[in-house]
mmCIF file of C-alpha atoms in Angstrom:
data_model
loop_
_atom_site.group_PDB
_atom_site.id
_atom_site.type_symbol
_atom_site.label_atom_id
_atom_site.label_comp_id
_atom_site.label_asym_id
_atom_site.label_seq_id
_atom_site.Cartn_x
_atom_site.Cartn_y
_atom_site.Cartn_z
ATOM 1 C CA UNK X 1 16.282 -12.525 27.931
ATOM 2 C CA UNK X 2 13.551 -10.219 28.136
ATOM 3 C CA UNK X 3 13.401 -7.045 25.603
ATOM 4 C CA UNK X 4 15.260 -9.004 23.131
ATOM 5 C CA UNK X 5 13.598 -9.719 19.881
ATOM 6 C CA UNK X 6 15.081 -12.281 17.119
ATOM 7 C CA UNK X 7 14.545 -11.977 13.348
ATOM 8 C CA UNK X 8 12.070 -14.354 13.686
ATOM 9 C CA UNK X 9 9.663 -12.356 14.932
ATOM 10 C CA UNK X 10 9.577 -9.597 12.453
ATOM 11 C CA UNK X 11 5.870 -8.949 13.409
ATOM 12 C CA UNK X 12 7.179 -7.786 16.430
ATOM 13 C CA UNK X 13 9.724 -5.257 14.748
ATOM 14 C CA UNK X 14 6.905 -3.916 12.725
ATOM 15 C CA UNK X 15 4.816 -2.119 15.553
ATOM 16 C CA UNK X 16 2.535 0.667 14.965
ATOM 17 C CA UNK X 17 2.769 2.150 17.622
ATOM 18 C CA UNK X 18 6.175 2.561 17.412
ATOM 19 C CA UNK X 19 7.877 3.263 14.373
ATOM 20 C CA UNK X 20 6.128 1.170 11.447
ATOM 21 C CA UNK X 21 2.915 2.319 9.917
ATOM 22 C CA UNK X 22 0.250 0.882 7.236
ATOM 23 C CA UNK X 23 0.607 0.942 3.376
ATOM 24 C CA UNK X 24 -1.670 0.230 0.868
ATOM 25 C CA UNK X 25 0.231 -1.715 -2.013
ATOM 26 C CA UNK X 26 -1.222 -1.364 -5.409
ATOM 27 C CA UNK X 27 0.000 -3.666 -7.956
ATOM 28 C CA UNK X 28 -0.225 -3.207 -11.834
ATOM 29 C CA UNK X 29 -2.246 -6.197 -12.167
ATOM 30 C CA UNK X 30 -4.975 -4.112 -10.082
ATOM 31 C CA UNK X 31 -5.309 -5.903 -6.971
ATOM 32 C CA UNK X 32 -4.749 -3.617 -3.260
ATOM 33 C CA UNK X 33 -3.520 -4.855 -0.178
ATOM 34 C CA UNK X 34 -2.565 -2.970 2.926
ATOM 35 C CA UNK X 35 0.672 -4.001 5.004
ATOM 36 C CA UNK X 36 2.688 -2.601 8.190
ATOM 37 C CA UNK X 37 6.170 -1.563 6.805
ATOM 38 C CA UNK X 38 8.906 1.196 8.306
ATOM 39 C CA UNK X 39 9.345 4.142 5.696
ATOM 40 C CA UNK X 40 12.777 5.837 5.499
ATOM 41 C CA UNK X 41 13.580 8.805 3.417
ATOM 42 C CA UNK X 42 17.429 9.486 3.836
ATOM 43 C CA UNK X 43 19.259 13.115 2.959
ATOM 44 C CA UNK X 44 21.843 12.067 1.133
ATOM 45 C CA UNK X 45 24.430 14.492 -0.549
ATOM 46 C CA UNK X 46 25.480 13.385 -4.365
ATOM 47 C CA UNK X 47 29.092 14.407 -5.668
ATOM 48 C CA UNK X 48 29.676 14.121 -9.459
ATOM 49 C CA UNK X 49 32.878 16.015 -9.930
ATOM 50 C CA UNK X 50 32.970 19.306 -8.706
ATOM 51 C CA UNK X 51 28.948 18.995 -8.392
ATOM 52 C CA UNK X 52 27.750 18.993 -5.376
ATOM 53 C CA UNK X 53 23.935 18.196 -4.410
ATOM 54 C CA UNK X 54 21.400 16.945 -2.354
ATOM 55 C CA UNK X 55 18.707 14.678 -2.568
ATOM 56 C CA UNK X 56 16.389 12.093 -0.265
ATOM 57 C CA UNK X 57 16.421 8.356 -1.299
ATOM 58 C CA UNK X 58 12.350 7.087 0.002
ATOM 59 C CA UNK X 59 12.303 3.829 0.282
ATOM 60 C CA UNK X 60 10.119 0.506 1.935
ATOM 61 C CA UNK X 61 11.688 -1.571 4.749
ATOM 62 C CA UNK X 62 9.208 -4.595 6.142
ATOM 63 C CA UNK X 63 8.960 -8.182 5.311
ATOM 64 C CA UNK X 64 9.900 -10.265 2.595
ATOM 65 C CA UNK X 65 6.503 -11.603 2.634
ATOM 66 C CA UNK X 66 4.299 -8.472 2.012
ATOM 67 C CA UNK X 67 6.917 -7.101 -0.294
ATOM 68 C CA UNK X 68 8.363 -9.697 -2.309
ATOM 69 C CA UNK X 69 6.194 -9.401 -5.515
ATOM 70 C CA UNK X 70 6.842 -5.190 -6.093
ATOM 71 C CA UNK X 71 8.151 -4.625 -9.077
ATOM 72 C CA UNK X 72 8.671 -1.483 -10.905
ATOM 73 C CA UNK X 73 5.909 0.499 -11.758
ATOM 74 C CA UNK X 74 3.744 -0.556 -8.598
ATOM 75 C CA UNK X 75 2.979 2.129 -6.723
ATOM 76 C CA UNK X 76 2.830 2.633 -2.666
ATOM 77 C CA UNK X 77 0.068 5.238 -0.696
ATOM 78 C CA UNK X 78 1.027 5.577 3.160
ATOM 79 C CA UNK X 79 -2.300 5.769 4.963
ATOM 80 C CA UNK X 80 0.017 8.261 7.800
ATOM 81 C CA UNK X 81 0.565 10.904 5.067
ATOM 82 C CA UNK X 82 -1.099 10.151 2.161
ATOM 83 C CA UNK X 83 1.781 10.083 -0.233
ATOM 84 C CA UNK X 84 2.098 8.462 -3.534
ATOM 85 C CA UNK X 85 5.381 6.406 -4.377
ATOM 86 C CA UNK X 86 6.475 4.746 -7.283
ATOM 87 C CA UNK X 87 8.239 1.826 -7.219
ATOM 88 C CA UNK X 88 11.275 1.873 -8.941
ATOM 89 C CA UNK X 89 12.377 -2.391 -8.552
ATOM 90 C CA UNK X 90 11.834 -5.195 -7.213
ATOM 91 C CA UNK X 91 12.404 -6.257 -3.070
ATOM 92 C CA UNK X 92 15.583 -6.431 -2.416
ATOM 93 C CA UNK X 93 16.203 -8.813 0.299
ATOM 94 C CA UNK X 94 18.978 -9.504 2.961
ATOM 95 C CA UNK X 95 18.184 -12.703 3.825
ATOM 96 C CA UNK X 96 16.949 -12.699 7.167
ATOM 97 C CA UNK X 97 12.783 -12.322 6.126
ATOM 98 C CA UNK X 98 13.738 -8.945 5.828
ATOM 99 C CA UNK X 99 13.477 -6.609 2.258
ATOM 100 C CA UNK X 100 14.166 -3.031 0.904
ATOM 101 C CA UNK X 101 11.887 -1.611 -1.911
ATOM 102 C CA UNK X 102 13.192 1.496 -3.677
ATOM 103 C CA UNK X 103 10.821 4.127 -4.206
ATOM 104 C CA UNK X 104 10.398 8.075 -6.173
ATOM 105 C CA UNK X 105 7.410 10.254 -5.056
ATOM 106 C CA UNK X 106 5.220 11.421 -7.267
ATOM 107 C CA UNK X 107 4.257 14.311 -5.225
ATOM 108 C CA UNK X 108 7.557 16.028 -5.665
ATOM 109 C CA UNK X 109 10.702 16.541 -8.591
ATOM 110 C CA UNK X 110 13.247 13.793 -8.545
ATOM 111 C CA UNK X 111 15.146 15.590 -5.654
ATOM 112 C CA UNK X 112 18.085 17.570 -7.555
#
């Protein structure tokens, strides 16, 4: 079937030129490497009570692989924008190859 793209090729997924772009990792241990992930940054709204607020939740999406050993206190620079990220814990993965990194900017407050 042509067009369709299975999880096992995840290199695929994570184009360049369409949605994924490069990140340069930087562990606490001091060693750098860059790697092609997809960077989300929902608007979520956050109800405690009769509070109501916003905030934005940044966070990694790419392979298990390149993402796998990110644990808190990493941080994350995308080359695209130049914004710094914390990490906040460790890959979280689905199971399919495929993992979710949590992340804070350091550019900005905490989002309330």
């Amino acid at each position: 079937m042509t067009g369709f793209h299975t999880w096992e090729e995840l290199g695929l997924f994570l184009n360049p030129k369409e949605f994924a772009e490069a990140a340069v990792l930087q562990l606490q241990n001091g060693t750098e490497r860059t790697v092609t992930v997809l960077y989300d940054d929902p608007y979520l709204d956050v109800e405690l009570g009769e509070y109501c607020g916003d905030r934005t939740e940044p966070r990694l999406n790419g392979k298990m692989s390149d993402l796998g050993d990110l644990r808190r206190g990493d941080t994350v620079l995308l080359l695209r924008t130049g914004e710094v990220f914390d990490v906040l814990g460790a890959a979280q993965p689905d199971g399919t190859g495929w993992a979710v990194v949590p992340l804070a900017s350091v550019n900005k407050d905490a989002g309330f």
